[in-house]
Short mmCIF file of C-alpha atoms in Angstrom, two decimals:
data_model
loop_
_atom_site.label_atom_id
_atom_site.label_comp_id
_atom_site.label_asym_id
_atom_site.label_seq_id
_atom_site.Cartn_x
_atom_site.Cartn_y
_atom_site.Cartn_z
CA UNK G 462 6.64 19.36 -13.92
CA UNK G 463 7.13 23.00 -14.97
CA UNK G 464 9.07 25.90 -13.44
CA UNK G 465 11.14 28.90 -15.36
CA UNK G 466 14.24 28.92 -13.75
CA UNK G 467 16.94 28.99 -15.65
CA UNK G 468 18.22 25.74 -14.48
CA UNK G 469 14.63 24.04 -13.49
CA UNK G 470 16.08 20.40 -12.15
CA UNK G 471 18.33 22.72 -9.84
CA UNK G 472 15.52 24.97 -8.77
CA UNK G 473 13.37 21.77 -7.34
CA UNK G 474 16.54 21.52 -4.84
CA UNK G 475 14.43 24.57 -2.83
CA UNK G 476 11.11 22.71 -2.52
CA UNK G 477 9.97 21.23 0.74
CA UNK G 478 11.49 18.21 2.17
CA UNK G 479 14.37 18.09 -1.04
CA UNK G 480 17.20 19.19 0.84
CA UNK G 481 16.78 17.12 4.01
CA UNK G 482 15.74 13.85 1.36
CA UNK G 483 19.21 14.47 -0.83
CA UNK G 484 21.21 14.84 2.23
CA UNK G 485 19.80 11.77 3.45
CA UNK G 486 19.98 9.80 0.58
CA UNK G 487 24.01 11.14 -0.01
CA UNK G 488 24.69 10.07 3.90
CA UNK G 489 22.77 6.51 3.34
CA UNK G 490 24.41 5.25 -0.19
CA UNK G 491 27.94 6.63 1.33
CA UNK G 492 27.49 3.89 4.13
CA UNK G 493 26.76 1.26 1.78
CA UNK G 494 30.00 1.99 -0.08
CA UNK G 495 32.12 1.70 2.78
CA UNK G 496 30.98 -1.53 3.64
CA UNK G 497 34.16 -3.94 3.61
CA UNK G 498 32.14 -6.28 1.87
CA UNK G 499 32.11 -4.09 -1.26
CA UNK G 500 35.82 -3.76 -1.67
CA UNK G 501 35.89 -7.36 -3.14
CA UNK G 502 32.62 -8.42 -3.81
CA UNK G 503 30.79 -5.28 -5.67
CA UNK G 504 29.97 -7.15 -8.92
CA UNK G 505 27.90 -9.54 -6.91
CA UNK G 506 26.08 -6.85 -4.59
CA UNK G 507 25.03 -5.23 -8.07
CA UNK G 508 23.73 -8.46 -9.53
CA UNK G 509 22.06 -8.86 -6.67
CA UNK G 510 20.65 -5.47 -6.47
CA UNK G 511 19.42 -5.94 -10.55
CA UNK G 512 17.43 -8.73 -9.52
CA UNK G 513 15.99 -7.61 -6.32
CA UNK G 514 14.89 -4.37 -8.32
CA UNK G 515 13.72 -6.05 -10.81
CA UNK G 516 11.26 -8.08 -8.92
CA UNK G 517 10.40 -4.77 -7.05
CA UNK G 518 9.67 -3.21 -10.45
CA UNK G 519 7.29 -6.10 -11.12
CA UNK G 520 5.06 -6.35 -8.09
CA UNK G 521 4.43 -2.39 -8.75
CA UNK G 522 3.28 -3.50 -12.53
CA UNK G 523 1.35 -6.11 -10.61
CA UNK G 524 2.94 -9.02 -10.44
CA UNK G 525 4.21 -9.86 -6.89
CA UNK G 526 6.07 -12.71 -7.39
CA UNK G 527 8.46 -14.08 -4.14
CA UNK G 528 12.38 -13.75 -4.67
CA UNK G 529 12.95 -16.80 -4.76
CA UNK G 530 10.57 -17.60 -7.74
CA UNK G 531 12.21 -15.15 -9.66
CA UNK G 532 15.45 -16.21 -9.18
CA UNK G 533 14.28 -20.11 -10.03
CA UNK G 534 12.22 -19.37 -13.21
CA UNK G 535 13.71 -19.40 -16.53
CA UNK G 536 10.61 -19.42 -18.71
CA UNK G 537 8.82 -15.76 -18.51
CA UNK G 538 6.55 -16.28 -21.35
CA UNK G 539 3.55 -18.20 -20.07
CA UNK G 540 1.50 -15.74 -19.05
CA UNK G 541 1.09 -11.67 -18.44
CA UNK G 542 2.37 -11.89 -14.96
CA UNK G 543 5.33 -13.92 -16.34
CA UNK G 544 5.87 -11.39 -19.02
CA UNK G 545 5.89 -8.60 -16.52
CA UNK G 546 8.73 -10.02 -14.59
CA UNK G 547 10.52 -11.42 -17.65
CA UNK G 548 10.72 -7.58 -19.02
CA UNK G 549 11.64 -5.99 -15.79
CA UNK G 550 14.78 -8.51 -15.77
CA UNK G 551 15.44 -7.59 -19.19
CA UNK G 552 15.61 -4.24 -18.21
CA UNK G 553 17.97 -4.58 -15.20
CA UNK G 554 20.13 -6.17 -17.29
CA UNK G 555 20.17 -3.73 -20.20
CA UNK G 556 20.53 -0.63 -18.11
CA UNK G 557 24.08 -0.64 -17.19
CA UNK G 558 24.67 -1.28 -21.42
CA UNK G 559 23.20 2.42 -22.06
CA UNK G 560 24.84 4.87 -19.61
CA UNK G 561 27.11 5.91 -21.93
CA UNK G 562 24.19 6.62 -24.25
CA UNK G 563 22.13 8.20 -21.70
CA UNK G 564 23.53 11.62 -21.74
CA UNK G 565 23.98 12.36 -25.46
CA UNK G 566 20.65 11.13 -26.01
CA UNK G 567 18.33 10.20 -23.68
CA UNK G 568 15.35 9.36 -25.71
CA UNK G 569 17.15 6.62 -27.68
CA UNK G 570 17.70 5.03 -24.33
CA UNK G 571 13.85 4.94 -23.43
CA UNK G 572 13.25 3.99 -26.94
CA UNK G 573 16.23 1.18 -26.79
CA UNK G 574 14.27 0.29 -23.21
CA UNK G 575 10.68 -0.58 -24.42
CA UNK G 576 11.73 -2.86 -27.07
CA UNK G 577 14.10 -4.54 -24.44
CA UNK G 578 10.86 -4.79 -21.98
CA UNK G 579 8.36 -5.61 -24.99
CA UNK G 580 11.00 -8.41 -26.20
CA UNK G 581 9.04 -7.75 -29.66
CA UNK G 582 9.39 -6.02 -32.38
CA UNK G 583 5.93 -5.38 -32.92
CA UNK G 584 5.13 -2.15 -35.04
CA UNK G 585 4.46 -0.14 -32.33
CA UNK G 586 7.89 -1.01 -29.93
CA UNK G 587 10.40 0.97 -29.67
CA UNK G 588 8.88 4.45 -30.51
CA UNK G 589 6.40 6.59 -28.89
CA UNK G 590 2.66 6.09 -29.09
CA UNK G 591 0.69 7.55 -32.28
CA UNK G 592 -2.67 9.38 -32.19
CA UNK G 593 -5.37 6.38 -31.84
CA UNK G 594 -3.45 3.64 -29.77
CA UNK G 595 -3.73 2.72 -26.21
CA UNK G 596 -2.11 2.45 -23.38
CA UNK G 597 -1.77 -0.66 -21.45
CA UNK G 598 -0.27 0.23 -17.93
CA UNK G 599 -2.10 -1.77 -14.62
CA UNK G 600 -0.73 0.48 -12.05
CA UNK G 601 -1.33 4.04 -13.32
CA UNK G 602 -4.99 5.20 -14.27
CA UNK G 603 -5.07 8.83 -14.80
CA UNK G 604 -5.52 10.51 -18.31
CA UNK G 605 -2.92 9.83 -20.91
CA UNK G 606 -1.21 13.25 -22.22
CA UNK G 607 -2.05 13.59 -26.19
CA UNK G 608 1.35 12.17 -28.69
CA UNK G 609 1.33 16.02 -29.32
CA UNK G 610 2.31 16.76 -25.96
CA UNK G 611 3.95 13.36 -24.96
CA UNK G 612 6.67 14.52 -27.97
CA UNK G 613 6.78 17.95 -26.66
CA UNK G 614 7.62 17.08 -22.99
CA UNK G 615 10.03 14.10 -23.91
CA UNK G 616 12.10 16.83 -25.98
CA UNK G 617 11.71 19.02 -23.11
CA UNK G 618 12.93 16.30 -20.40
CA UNK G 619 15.72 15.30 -23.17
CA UNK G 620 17.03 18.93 -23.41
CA UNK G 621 17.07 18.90 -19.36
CA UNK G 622 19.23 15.58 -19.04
CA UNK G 623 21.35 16.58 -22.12
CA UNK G 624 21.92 19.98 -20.86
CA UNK G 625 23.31 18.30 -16.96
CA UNK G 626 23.42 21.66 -14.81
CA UNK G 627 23.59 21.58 -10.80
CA UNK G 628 20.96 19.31 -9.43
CA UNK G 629 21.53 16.50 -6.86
CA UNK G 630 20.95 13.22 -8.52
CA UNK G 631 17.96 12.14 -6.58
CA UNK G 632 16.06 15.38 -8.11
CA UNK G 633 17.25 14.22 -11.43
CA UNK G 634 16.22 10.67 -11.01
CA UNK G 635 12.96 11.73 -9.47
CA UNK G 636 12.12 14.09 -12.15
CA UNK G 637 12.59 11.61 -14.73
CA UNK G 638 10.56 8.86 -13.10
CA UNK G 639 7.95 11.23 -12.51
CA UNK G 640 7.51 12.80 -16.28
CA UNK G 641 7.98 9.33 -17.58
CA UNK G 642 4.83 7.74 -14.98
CA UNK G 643 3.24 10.90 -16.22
CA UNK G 644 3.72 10.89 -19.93
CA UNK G 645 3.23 7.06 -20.49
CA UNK G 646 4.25 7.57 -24.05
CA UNK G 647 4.51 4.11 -25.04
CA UNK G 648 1.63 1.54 -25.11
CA UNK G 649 3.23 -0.36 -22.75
CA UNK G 650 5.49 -0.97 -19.81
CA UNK G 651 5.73 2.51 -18.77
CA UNK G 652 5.93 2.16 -15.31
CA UNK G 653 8.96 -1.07 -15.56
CA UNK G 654 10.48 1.85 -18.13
CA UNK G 655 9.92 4.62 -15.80
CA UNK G 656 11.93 2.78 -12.65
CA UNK G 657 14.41 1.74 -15.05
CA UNK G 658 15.19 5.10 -16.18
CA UNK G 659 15.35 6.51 -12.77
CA UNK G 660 17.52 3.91 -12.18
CA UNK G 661 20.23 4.74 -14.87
CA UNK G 662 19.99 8.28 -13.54
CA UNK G 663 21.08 7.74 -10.29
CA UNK G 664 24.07 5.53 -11.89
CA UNK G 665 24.77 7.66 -14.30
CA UNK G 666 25.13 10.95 -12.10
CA UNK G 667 27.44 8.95 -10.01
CA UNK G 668 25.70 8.64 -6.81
CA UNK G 669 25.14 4.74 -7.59
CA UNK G 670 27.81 4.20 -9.86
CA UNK G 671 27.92 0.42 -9.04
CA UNK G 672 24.39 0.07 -8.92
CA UNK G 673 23.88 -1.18 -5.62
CA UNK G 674 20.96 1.17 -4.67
CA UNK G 675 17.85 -0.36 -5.85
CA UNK G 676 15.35 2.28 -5.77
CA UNK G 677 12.26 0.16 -7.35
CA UNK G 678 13.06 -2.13 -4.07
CA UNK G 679 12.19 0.57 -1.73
CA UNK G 680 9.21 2.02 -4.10
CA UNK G 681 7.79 -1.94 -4.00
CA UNK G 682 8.56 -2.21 0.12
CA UNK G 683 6.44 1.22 0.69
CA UNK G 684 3.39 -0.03 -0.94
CA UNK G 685 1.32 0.29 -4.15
CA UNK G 686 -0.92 3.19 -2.06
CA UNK G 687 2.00 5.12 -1.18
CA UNK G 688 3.63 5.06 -4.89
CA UNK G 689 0.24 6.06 -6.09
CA UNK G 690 -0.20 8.86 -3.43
CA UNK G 691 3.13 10.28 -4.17
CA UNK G 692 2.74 10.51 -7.96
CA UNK G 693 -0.60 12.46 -7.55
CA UNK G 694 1.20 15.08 -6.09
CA UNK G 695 3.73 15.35 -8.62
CA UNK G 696 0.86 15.75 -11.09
CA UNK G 697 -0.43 18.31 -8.90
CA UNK G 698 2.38 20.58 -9.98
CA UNK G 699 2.53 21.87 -6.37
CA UNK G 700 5.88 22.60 -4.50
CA UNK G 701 4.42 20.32 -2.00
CA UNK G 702 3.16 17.59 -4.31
CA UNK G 703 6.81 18.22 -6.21
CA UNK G 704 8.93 17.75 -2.83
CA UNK G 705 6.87 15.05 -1.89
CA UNK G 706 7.40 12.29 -4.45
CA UNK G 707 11.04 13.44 -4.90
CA UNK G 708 11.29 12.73 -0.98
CA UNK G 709 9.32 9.33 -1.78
CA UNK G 710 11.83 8.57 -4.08
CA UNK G 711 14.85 9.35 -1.68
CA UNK G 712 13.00 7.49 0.76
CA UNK G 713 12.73 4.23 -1.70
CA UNK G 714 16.84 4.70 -2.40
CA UNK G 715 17.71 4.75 1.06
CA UNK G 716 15.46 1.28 1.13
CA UNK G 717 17.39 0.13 -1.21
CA UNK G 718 20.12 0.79 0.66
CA UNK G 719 18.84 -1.24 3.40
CA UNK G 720 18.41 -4.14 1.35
CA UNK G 721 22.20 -4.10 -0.30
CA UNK G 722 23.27 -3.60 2.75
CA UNK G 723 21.64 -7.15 3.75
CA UNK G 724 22.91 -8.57 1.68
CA UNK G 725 26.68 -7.41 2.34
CA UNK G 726 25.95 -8.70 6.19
CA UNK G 727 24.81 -11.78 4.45
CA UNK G 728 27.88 -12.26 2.14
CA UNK G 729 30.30 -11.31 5.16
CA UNK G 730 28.49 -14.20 7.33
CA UNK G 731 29.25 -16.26 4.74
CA UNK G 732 24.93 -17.41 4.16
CA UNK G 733 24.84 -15.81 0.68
#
């Protein structure tokens, strides 16, 4: 992601397909929020929401586990698809605990996030990747940016989310899903990391304050193919390729949307 406008987040607002996606997105959580359901039962809508994003999270990473499953298991440990699911919960959990922290500095938060997701203090948690280590993500495949560069473009993206300025949330959020897919910087659970942080950007702008909007839900529902088709573009640098996974990712709120909103109908029948 580069551009030299003076306020660059903003200046993605222009790119084809943004507008229509934000205004979409804006008209779609604001129905969700005036659901009568969420006048009295919000907290459990969000719970709800953590876990059904979570699991979203975790099929994208690879393992596709049913809702159900999720919700019964207690023991994530046993194996790598365990593990996978046990860190995105970990990370649903932990991201309403940072938005205060998110703003003054965002790269503690993505720090603070790995070694939530890695559940081990191993040397290499909880900081960015050093010349000579690996990366283990399942979903993403493309060439890994150098630490050089990986520092240079977190301090960049930092600066951006320190510095707030005039763009919607959803070009926020996007942006900061997309550098973070991009960048990989730790040596693992970048892409759980990456949905969590777009995650605590939409809350923390205030579009999703009660995090009801599962984004990684909608990302999971539009396929593996699509996700992947969507990021290339981004990495293409393009205006197109730009407006195109920030659309994907309004399109993946809005399913989100859908889903919370299930579950309010649910709730108000009384079957949940």
């Amino acid at each position: 992601m580069s551009t030299h406008a003076s306020d660059p987040l903003a200046a993605l607002g222009s790119l084809p397909g943004v507008a229509d996606a934000v205004d979409s997105v804006r008209k779609a959580v604001d129905r969700v929020y005036g659901h009568r359901v969420m006048r009295r039962r919000s907290n459990e809508i969000s719970s709800e929401a953590a876990l059904r994003g979570a699991r979203g999270s975790a099929a994208l990473s690879g393992a596709d586990w049913a809702l159900e499953e999720v919700r019964r298991r207690s023991d994530f440990s046993a194996d790598p698809e365990a593990r996978t699911v046990g860190a995105a919960l970990r990370l649903g959990s932990e991201a309403g605990q940072l938005l205060s922290i998110w703003r003054q500095s965002p790269l503690r938060v993505l720090a603070r996030l790995h070694l939530v997701a890695a559940g081990d203090p191993g040397e290499s948690v909880g900081r960015p990747r050093l010349d000579g280590e690996s990366v283990d993500e399942p979903l993403v495949t493309t060439p890994v940016p150098t630490p050089a560069e990986v520092a240079g473009r977190l301090d960049g993206l930092a600066e951006l989310i320190v510095a707030g300025g005039d763009a919607p949330a959803l070009v926020t959020a996007a942006v900061v899903h997309g550098e973070l897919l991009a960048l990989r910087p730790f040596t693992s659970y970048n892409g759980l990391i990456a949905r969590a942080a777009e995650r605590i950007a939409l809350v923390g702008s205030g579009l999703d304050p009660k995090a009801i909007c599962p984004a990684e839900v909608g990302h999971a529902e539009q396929g593996r193919a699509a996700y992947l088709a969507a990021f290339e573009g981004y990495l293409s640098g393009t205006p197109e390729g730009v407006g195109g996974w920030i659309a994907h990712c309004g399109r993946s709120v809005e399913l989100g949307v859908r889903e919370s909103t299930a579950v309010c109908e649910a709730l108000q029948r009384g079957a949940a």
